[in-house]
Short mmCIF file of C-alpha atoms in Angstrom, two decimals:
data_model
loop_
_atom_site.label_atom_id
_atom_site.label_comp_id
_atom_site.label_asym_id
_atom_site.label_seq_id
_atom_site.Cartn_x
_atom_site.Cartn_y
_atom_site.Cartn_z
CA MET A 277 -55.53 -57.80 -157.94
CA ALA A 278 -59.15 -58.87 -159.88
CA ARG A 279 -60.50 -55.29 -158.95
CA ALA A 280 -57.33 -53.59 -161.10
CA ASP A 281 -57.52 -56.06 -163.98
CA THR A 282 -61.28 -55.35 -164.40
CA GLY A 283 -60.46 -51.21 -164.32
CA SER A 284 -57.75 -52.35 -166.90
CA GLU A 285 -59.83 -54.37 -169.49
CA ASP A 286 -62.39 -51.79 -169.42
CA ALA A 287 -60.09 -48.88 -170.42
CA GLY A 288 -58.47 -51.20 -173.18
CA LEU A 289 -62.31 -51.91 -174.38
CA TYR A 290 -63.00 -47.93 -174.22
CA GLU A 291 -59.59 -47.73 -176.52
CA ALA A 292 -60.76 -49.95 -178.51
CA LEU A 293 -64.63 -48.94 -179.27
CA TYR A 294 -62.98 -45.25 -179.61
CA HIS A 295 -60.57 -46.05 -181.99
CA GLN A 296 -62.72 -48.74 -184.38
CA ALA A 297 -66.24 -46.13 -184.24
CA PRO A 298 -67.77 -46.01 -187.18
CA CYS A 299 -67.29 -42.18 -186.99
CA GLY A 300 -64.12 -40.18 -186.61
CA TYR A 301 -63.60 -38.69 -183.27
CA LEU A 302 -61.54 -35.61 -182.58
CA SER A 303 -61.02 -33.53 -179.52
CA THR A 304 -58.92 -29.75 -179.52
CA ALA A 305 -57.99 -26.92 -178.54
CA LEU A 306 -60.35 -23.93 -178.15
CA ASP A 307 -57.71 -22.41 -180.75
CA GLY A 308 -58.27 -25.80 -182.76
CA THR A 309 -55.25 -27.55 -182.07
CA ILE A 310 -55.85 -31.60 -182.67
CA LEU A 311 -55.02 -33.15 -178.90
CA ARG A 312 -56.34 -36.69 -179.77
CA VAL A 313 -58.30 -38.67 -183.30
CA ASN A 314 -59.15 -42.12 -183.93
CA ASP A 315 -58.62 -44.58 -185.96
CA THR A 316 -61.69 -44.21 -188.24
CA PHE A 317 -60.59 -40.35 -188.84
CA LEU A 318 -57.41 -41.39 -189.67
CA GLY A 319 -57.83 -44.25 -192.03
CA TRP A 320 -60.39 -41.92 -194.06
CA THR A 321 -58.24 -39.48 -194.89
CA GLY A 322 -55.01 -41.48 -194.74
CA HIS A 323 -52.96 -38.86 -192.10
CA ASP A 324 -50.65 -39.83 -189.49
CA ARG A 325 -51.07 -39.33 -186.05
CA SER A 326 -47.20 -37.90 -185.56
CA SER A 327 -48.62 -35.51 -188.15
CA LEU A 328 -51.74 -34.05 -186.71
CA VAL A 329 -51.38 -34.58 -182.59
CA GLY A 330 -50.22 -31.41 -180.80
CA ARG A 331 -48.73 -30.35 -184.32
CA ARG A 332 -51.94 -28.51 -186.47
CA ARG A 333 -55.33 -27.26 -186.20
CA PHE A 334 -58.93 -28.83 -187.21
CA ALA A 335 -59.50 -25.74 -189.30
CA GLU A 336 -56.43 -26.75 -191.47
CA LEU A 337 -57.31 -30.21 -192.73
CA LEU A 338 -60.42 -28.23 -193.96
CA ALA A 339 -61.13 -27.28 -197.87
CA PRO A 340 -59.94 -24.27 -198.93
CA GLY A 341 -63.74 -22.85 -199.40
CA ASP A 342 -64.84 -24.43 -195.93
CA ARG A 343 -62.00 -23.12 -193.69
CA ALA A 344 -62.63 -19.58 -194.44
CA PHE A 345 -65.76 -19.57 -193.27
CA TYR A 346 -65.33 -22.12 -190.74
CA GLU A 347 -63.19 -19.82 -189.19
CA THR A 348 -65.20 -16.83 -188.79
CA HIS A 349 -68.72 -18.71 -188.57
CA GLN A 350 -69.28 -21.55 -187.34
CA LEU A 351 -66.49 -21.37 -184.50
CA ALA A 352 -68.20 -18.09 -183.54
CA GLN A 353 -71.90 -19.49 -182.81
CA LEU A 354 -69.09 -23.20 -181.17
CA GLU A 355 -68.27 -20.07 -178.27
CA ARG A 356 -71.22 -18.55 -178.07
CA ALA A 357 -73.92 -21.82 -178.11
CA GLY A 358 -71.05 -24.44 -176.79
CA GLU A 359 -71.45 -26.71 -179.04
CA LEU A 360 -72.31 -27.28 -183.44
CA GLY A 361 -74.39 -29.49 -185.28
CA GLY A 362 -75.18 -30.57 -188.31
CA VAL A 363 -72.32 -28.96 -190.10
CA ALA A 364 -71.10 -30.02 -193.72
CA LEU A 365 -67.75 -29.15 -195.06
CA ASP A 366 -64.76 -30.99 -196.70
CA VAL A 367 -61.77 -32.42 -195.23
CA CYS A 368 -58.71 -32.54 -197.48
CA ARG A 369 -56.98 -36.27 -197.00
CA ALA A 370 -53.11 -36.96 -197.18
CA ASP A 371 -52.82 -36.92 -201.02
CA GLY A 372 -54.95 -33.77 -201.75
CA SER A 373 -58.43 -35.58 -202.47
CA THR A 374 -61.49 -33.61 -200.10
CA PHE A 375 -63.72 -35.92 -198.13
CA PRO A 376 -67.38 -34.97 -197.90
CA VAL A 377 -68.40 -35.04 -193.78
CA LEU A 378 -70.80 -34.14 -190.93
CA LEU A 379 -69.17 -33.02 -188.10
CA SER A 380 -70.82 -31.69 -184.25
CA SER A 381 -68.94 -30.00 -181.81
CA VAL A 382 -69.65 -29.94 -178.15
CA ILE A 383 -67.10 -27.76 -175.95
CA VAL A 384 -66.72 -30.12 -172.50
CA ASP A 385 -64.45 -29.14 -169.45
CA ALA A 386 -61.63 -31.95 -169.87
CA ALA A 387 -60.24 -30.61 -166.17
CA PRO A 388 -60.17 -27.44 -164.43
CA ASP A 389 -59.87 -24.58 -166.20
CA ARG A 390 -58.90 -26.55 -169.52
CA PRO A 391 -62.23 -26.62 -172.30
CA VAL A 392 -61.80 -28.46 -175.18
CA ILE A 393 -63.88 -28.97 -178.16
CA ARG A 394 -64.76 -32.52 -179.51
CA THR A 395 -65.82 -33.10 -182.45
CA THR A 396 -67.63 -35.71 -184.16
CA VAL A 397 -67.24 -36.97 -187.27
CA PHE A 398 -69.81 -38.75 -189.81
CA ASP A 399 -68.97 -39.83 -193.27
CA ALA A 400 -71.37 -38.03 -196.27
CA THR A 401 -70.29 -39.36 -199.34
CA GLU A 402 -73.58 -41.36 -199.34
CA ARG A 403 -75.40 -38.42 -198.50
CA ARG A 404 -73.78 -36.02 -200.92
CA SER A 405 -73.83 -38.37 -203.17
CA TYR A 406 -77.93 -38.22 -203.14
CA GLU A 407 -77.95 -34.29 -202.19
CA ASP A 408 -75.44 -34.67 -205.76
CA GLY A 409 -78.13 -36.45 -207.10
CA LEU A 410 -80.93 -34.54 -206.52
CA ARG A 411 -79.45 -31.42 -207.62
CA ILE A 412 -78.90 -33.13 -211.07
CA ALA A 413 -82.38 -34.48 -211.16
CA ARG A 414 -83.76 -30.87 -210.09
CA GLU A 415 -81.34 -29.03 -213.45
CA ARG A 416 -82.18 -31.52 -215.75
CA ALA A 417 -86.08 -30.48 -214.22
CA GLU A 418 -85.46 -27.29 -214.81
CA ALA A 419 -83.61 -27.33 -217.71
CA SER A 420 -85.89 -29.57 -219.44
CA GLU A 421 -89.29 -26.90 -218.36
CA GLN A 422 -87.10 -24.18 -219.40
CA ARG A 423 -86.96 -25.99 -222.70
CA LEU A 424 -90.84 -26.54 -223.00
CA ARG A 425 -91.31 -22.50 -222.33
CA ALA A 426 -88.73 -21.47 -224.99
CA LEU A 427 -90.62 -24.03 -227.02
CA GLN A 428 -94.17 -22.49 -226.04
CA ARG A 429 -92.78 -18.93 -226.88
CA VAL A 430 -91.59 -19.30 -229.56
CA THR A 431 -94.52 -21.15 -230.91
CA GLU A 432 -96.90 -18.47 -230.18
CA ALA A 433 -94.32 -16.21 -231.91
CA CYS A 434 -94.61 -18.18 -235.32
CA ALA A 435 -98.72 -17.68 -234.59
CA ALA A 436 -98.47 -14.77 -234.11
CA ALA A 437 -96.50 -13.22 -236.70
CA ARG A 438 -97.30 -11.22 -239.30
CA SER A 439 -94.64 -9.67 -241.26
CA VAL A 440 -90.90 -11.49 -241.50
CA GLN A 441 -89.80 -8.96 -239.57
CA GLU A 442 -92.45 -9.68 -236.70
CA LEU A 443 -91.38 -13.25 -237.22
CA VAL A 444 -87.47 -12.08 -236.59
CA ASP A 445 -88.20 -9.92 -233.36
CA GLY A 446 -90.63 -12.02 -232.27
CA VAL A 447 -88.50 -15.62 -232.28
CA SER A 448 -86.02 -13.76 -231.04
CA GLU A 449 -87.44 -11.90 -228.11
CA ALA A 450 -89.15 -16.07 -227.07
CA ALA A 451 -87.00 -16.87 -224.72
CA VAL A 452 -83.25 -16.12 -223.85
CA GLY A 453 -81.00 -18.31 -225.81
CA VAL A 454 -83.07 -18.11 -229.32
CA SER A 455 -81.87 -16.12 -232.73
CA LEU A 456 -83.90 -16.59 -235.48
CA ARG A 457 -81.87 -14.92 -238.55
CA ILE A 458 -83.30 -14.60 -242.14
CA GLY A 459 -81.83 -15.11 -245.52
CA THR A 460 -79.17 -17.49 -244.13
CA GLY A 461 -79.04 -20.90 -243.10
CA THR A 462 -76.19 -23.67 -242.03
CA GLY A 463 -75.42 -24.35 -245.38
CA GLU A 464 -72.75 -21.70 -244.50
CA ARG A 465 -71.49 -24.74 -241.83
CA GLY A 466 -71.71 -27.90 -244.14
CA GLY A 467 -75.16 -28.26 -243.78
CA ASP A 468 -77.54 -27.60 -246.79
CA GLY A 469 -80.87 -29.41 -246.27
CA ASP A 470 -84.20 -28.45 -244.34
CA GLY A 471 -84.24 -28.68 -240.74
CA GLU A 472 -80.49 -29.80 -241.00
CA VAL A 473 -78.75 -29.25 -237.77
CA VAL A 474 -75.07 -28.67 -237.06
CA VAL A 475 -73.82 -28.26 -233.37
CA ASP A 476 -70.70 -25.53 -233.22
CA GLY A 477 -69.49 -25.49 -229.23
CA SER A 478 -72.19 -24.83 -227.29
CA THR A 479 -74.93 -23.02 -229.83
CA VAL A 480 -77.06 -25.43 -231.93
CA HIS A 481 -78.18 -24.05 -235.16
CA ALA A 482 -80.91 -25.57 -237.70
CA ALA A 483 -81.22 -24.95 -240.95
CA VAL A 484 -84.99 -23.52 -241.98
CA ARG A 485 -86.15 -23.69 -245.80
CA THR A 486 -89.78 -23.59 -247.31
CA GLU A 487 -90.99 -24.68 -250.63
CA GLY A 488 -91.15 -20.86 -252.25
CA GLY A 489 -87.71 -20.54 -250.93
CA SER A 490 -87.10 -18.51 -248.11
CA THR A 491 -84.27 -19.63 -245.83
CA ALA A 492 -83.57 -18.91 -242.55
CA GLU A 493 -81.32 -19.54 -239.11
CA LEU A 494 -82.52 -20.88 -236.10
CA VAL A 495 -79.82 -21.16 -233.17
CA TRP A 496 -80.42 -22.31 -229.60
CA ARG A 497 -77.81 -21.03 -227.06
CA PRO A 498 -78.42 -23.50 -224.07
CA ALA A 499 -78.61 -21.75 -220.49
CA GLY A 500 -75.24 -21.26 -218.77
CA GLY A 501 -73.63 -22.03 -222.26
CA GLY A 502 -73.30 -25.96 -220.86
CA ALA A 503 -73.18 -28.95 -223.48
CA VAL A 504 -75.34 -29.16 -226.05
CA GLU A 505 -77.85 -32.33 -225.14
CA ASP A 506 -80.38 -34.61 -227.36
CA ASP A 507 -82.48 -32.80 -225.86
CA ASP A 508 -81.69 -29.34 -226.91
CA LEU A 509 -81.36 -30.66 -230.83
CA ALA A 510 -84.90 -32.14 -230.35
CA LEU A 511 -85.83 -28.37 -229.35
CA ILE A 512 -84.12 -26.61 -232.29
CA ARG A 513 -85.64 -28.96 -234.43
CA THR A 514 -89.10 -29.17 -233.18
CA ALA A 515 -89.11 -25.24 -233.01
CA ALA A 516 -87.09 -25.15 -236.91
CA VAL A 517 -90.71 -27.09 -238.11
CA GLN A 518 -92.44 -23.97 -236.64
CA VAL A 519 -90.34 -21.53 -238.08
CA ALA A 520 -90.68 -22.95 -241.67
CA GLN A 521 -94.43 -23.25 -241.77
CA ALA A 522 -94.64 -19.26 -239.95
CA LEU A 523 -92.73 -18.66 -243.38
CA GLN A 524 -94.22 -20.55 -245.61
CA ARG A 525 -97.88 -18.95 -244.69
CA LEU A 526 -96.43 -15.53 -244.68
CA GLU A 527 -95.31 -16.67 -248.51
CA LEU A 528 -98.89 -17.07 -249.04
CA HIS A 529 -100.02 -14.12 -247.71
CA ASP A 530 -97.30 -12.15 -249.39
CA ALA A 531 -98.53 -13.75 -252.51
CA LEU A 532 -102.04 -13.16 -252.67
CA GLU A 533 -100.94 -9.49 -251.11
CA ARG A 534 -98.96 -9.26 -254.82
CA ARG A 535 -102.01 -10.52 -256.70
CA ALA A 536 -104.51 -8.76 -255.36
CA HIS A 537 -102.25 -5.43 -255.03
CA ARG A 538 -99.24 -5.94 -258.06
CA ASP A 539 -99.77 -6.39 -262.07
CA ASP A 540 -98.80 -9.88 -262.06
CA LEU A 541 -96.45 -8.56 -265.06
CA THR A 542 -94.61 -5.19 -264.57
CA GLY A 543 -94.91 -5.98 -260.60
CA LEU A 544 -95.87 -2.40 -260.49
CA ALA A 545 -99.69 -1.32 -258.60
CA ASN A 546 -102.36 -2.24 -259.72
CA ARG A 547 -105.84 -0.66 -259.71
CA ALA A 548 -106.84 -1.40 -256.28
CA LEU A 549 -102.92 -0.43 -254.22
CA LEU A 550 -103.31 2.55 -256.51
CA ARG A 551 -106.99 3.50 -254.96
CA ASP A 552 -105.30 2.75 -251.57
CA ARG A 553 -102.26 5.21 -252.01
CA PHE A 554 -104.54 7.83 -253.21
CA GLU A 555 -106.40 7.71 -250.50
CA LEU A 556 -103.82 7.99 -248.28
CA ALA A 557 -102.12 10.72 -250.09
CA VAL A 558 -105.29 12.66 -250.09
CA ALA A 559 -105.61 12.91 -246.42
CA ARG A 560 -102.32 13.18 -245.99
CA ALA A 561 -102.25 16.23 -247.87
CA ALA A 562 -105.46 18.04 -246.96
CA ARG A 563 -103.39 17.95 -242.98
CA ALA A 564 -100.57 18.78 -244.96
CA GLY A 565 -102.44 21.69 -247.66
CA THR A 566 -100.64 20.47 -250.45
CA SER A 567 -102.16 19.52 -253.90
CA THR A 568 -101.58 15.64 -255.47
CA ALA A 569 -101.19 15.18 -259.17
CA LEU A 570 -102.34 12.38 -261.27
CA LEU A 571 -100.89 11.27 -264.27
CA LEU A 572 -102.38 9.06 -266.81
CA VAL A 573 -99.44 7.90 -269.26
CA ASP A 574 -101.46 5.83 -272.36
CA LEU A 575 -98.52 4.31 -274.63
CA ASP A 576 -98.63 5.17 -278.16
CA ASP A 577 -99.09 2.71 -281.60
CA PHE A 578 -98.86 0.05 -279.18
CA LYS A 579 -101.21 -2.45 -280.55
CA ALA A 580 -99.07 -1.93 -283.83
CA VAL A 581 -96.31 -3.23 -281.65
CA ASN A 582 -97.83 -6.14 -280.94
CA ASP A 583 -99.69 -6.97 -284.08
CA ARG A 584 -96.45 -6.69 -285.63
CA TYR A 585 -93.57 -8.73 -283.39
CA GLY A 586 -96.34 -10.94 -281.38
CA HIS A 587 -97.76 -9.98 -277.65
CA ALA A 588 -94.73 -12.08 -276.55
CA HIS A 589 -92.41 -8.95 -277.30
CA GLY A 590 -95.16 -6.64 -276.59
CA ASP A 591 -94.75 -7.83 -273.10
CA ARG A 592 -91.46 -6.76 -273.15
CA THR A 593 -91.72 -3.76 -274.45
CA LEU A 594 -94.58 -3.09 -271.15
CA VAL A 595 -91.89 -4.39 -268.49
CA GLU A 596 -89.38 -1.55 -270.32
CA VAL A 597 -91.68 0.78 -269.98
CA ALA A 598 -92.66 0.07 -266.61
CA ARG A 599 -88.58 -0.13 -265.41
CA ARG A 600 -88.37 3.55 -267.03
CA LEU A 601 -91.21 4.84 -265.32
CA ARG A 602 -90.43 3.84 -262.10
CA ALA A 603 -86.44 5.18 -262.84
CA LEU A 604 -88.19 9.00 -263.66
CA VAL A 605 -90.43 9.89 -260.98
CA ARG A 606 -89.61 9.16 -257.13
CA PRO A 607 -89.51 6.43 -254.61
CA GLU A 608 -92.28 8.38 -253.03
CA ASP A 609 -94.57 8.39 -255.96
CA THR A 610 -96.41 5.34 -257.00
CA VAL A 611 -96.21 4.22 -260.42
CA ALA A 612 -99.47 1.58 -260.94
CA ARG A 613 -100.46 -0.27 -264.50
CA ILE A 614 -103.81 0.63 -264.99
CA GLY A 615 -105.02 -1.40 -268.55
CA GLY A 616 -103.74 -3.11 -271.02
CA ASP A 617 -101.04 -0.19 -272.05
CA GLU A 618 -102.15 2.61 -269.56
CA PHE A 619 -100.58 3.76 -266.64
CA ALA A 620 -100.57 6.06 -263.80
CA VAL A 621 -98.25 7.99 -261.78
CA LEU A 622 -99.66 9.22 -258.13
CA CYS A 623 -97.03 12.61 -257.02
CA GLU A 624 -97.70 13.23 -253.47
CA GLY A 625 -97.40 16.49 -252.49
CA THR A 626 -97.24 17.89 -255.96
CA GLY A 627 -98.39 20.64 -257.87
CA ARG A 628 -99.43 21.52 -261.30
CA GLU A 629 -96.40 23.15 -262.44
CA ALA A 630 -94.15 20.24 -260.76
CA ALA A 631 -96.92 17.81 -262.20
CA ASP A 632 -96.25 19.25 -265.83
CA LEU A 633 -92.76 18.73 -265.51
CA VAL A 634 -92.56 14.98 -264.61
CA ALA A 635 -95.48 14.26 -268.04
CA SER A 636 -93.07 16.43 -270.08
CA ARG A 637 -89.42 14.12 -268.70
CA ILE A 638 -91.71 11.16 -269.64
CA ALA A 639 -93.21 11.57 -272.73
CA LEU A 640 -89.47 12.82 -274.19
CA ASP A 641 -87.75 9.19 -272.19
CA LEU A 642 -90.66 6.69 -273.60
CA GLY A 643 -90.73 8.75 -276.70
CA ARG A 644 -86.64 8.17 -277.45
CA GLY A 645 -85.65 5.55 -275.75
CA THR A 646 -88.66 2.77 -276.79
CA GLU A 647 -91.07 1.15 -279.22
CA VAL A 648 -93.78 3.25 -278.31
CA GLY A 649 -94.06 6.87 -277.83
CA ALA A 650 -96.60 8.68 -275.01
CA SER A 651 -99.41 10.30 -274.46
CA VAL A 652 -99.90 11.62 -270.82
CA GLY A 653 -101.95 13.72 -269.23
CA VAL A 654 -101.98 15.69 -265.92
CA ALA A 655 -105.21 16.25 -263.01
CA VAL A 656 -104.39 17.80 -260.08
CA LEU A 657 -106.46 18.03 -257.06
CA ALA A 658 -106.33 20.79 -254.94
CA PRO A 659 -106.29 20.33 -250.89
CA GLY A 660 -109.45 19.81 -249.99
CA ALA A 661 -110.76 18.76 -252.76
CA ALA A 662 -113.40 16.18 -252.81
CA ASP A 663 -112.72 14.29 -256.21
CA ASP A 664 -112.23 10.30 -256.03
CA LEU A 665 -109.52 8.79 -257.46
CA ASP A 666 -112.43 7.95 -260.51
CA ALA A 667 -112.99 11.76 -261.43
CA LEU A 668 -109.20 12.35 -260.87
CA LEU A 669 -108.14 9.13 -263.31
CA GLN A 670 -111.44 11.28 -265.92
CA ARG A 671 -109.83 14.65 -265.77
CA ALA A 672 -106.07 12.98 -266.21
CA ASP A 673 -107.76 10.84 -269.07
CA ALA A 674 -109.69 13.99 -270.66
CA ALA A 675 -106.35 15.70 -270.60
CA MET A 676 -103.87 13.13 -271.91
CA TYR A 677 -107.03 12.74 -275.33
CA GLU A 678 -106.51 16.66 -275.76
CA ARG A 679 -102.45 16.14 -275.89
CA LYS A 680 -103.17 12.87 -278.46
CA ARG A 681 -105.02 15.46 -280.41
CA LEU A 682 -102.92 18.51 -280.66
CA ARG A 683 -100.27 16.46 -281.33
CA ARG A 684 -101.94 15.08 -284.74
CA LEU A 685 -103.19 18.55 -285.51
CA ARG A 686 -99.58 19.73 -285.55
CA ARG A 687 -98.31 16.82 -287.99
#
């Protein structure tokens, strides 16, 4: 009698240990039908024993994304090896929420010719939380590294740019998600201050303005189109400073170039730029076997206009003459101011006849449309000739004075 009581107590203890274990236990047939489940698993998932045992297969309790993989891959592995360990899955609770678990399964013979799958289920909530934390930390680290690389490449592009177009291309190619637009600003979106940052959905815009008046818009789209973070704003603000400094450097360079190669009053080429253009034109003409013409334009009676109306009026006259000269020649021709009231026009690929026609047109237009007339001398350089610019100017100057002399004789 005592032995029977002891056996009953042992069975009761076993049942208590089984149902109150710190992990879930399930027994299923080979087709997955649930044969037995402990209270721990039921408590975790909220299912009733009566709704599971003999009624549902274990795979039906898995989240849809896990279910297909479990049935097609993990069950096959279990059948081949007889056991399966450390599988991470999500189990669906009775209320529809999911519960992360780790499970291990083994096939045992519960009775002759009746194999059973016994599965141990562990709560993986803390592990999943830890893994999620690691993943988030890794993603943030990767995003931070991406931002630093983008900023470094933008900085390098700003330092290397030798023109505004190179700056635009270099910054836009520096990193994925970065682009630069010149001549626009976030003022269109409500910001009107230098460095003003505007967030538009998942895109950040920063206004860039320089002391020289250049405006630009720097755009940053974080990878993946996610939410804009404070680090994204810090990146674009720093990048905007780099772009502004690059634009200011290019402005200064352009100003120096203009002073070195442009006439301050009229904006025409000066003698130095005319010399550069002449050398290029002569080299191209030698290869093409064509002529190069140089026209020297000297204003008649300009000193009298200056003396009568003052230098400010004289300056306006020179600006008007420059405008007319540009309009009278081809876009590819170079118009230069080489003295107080002397201008030169370089016509590449132009022979004597065409050059004389241009000279006549200039003299006629300036004689009718301004307070001063003009005498125009023409010199033509044949293909392969060795004359330099000074020699050609001397020839054009001689031709111009000859025209003046002939005009005086006609009077």
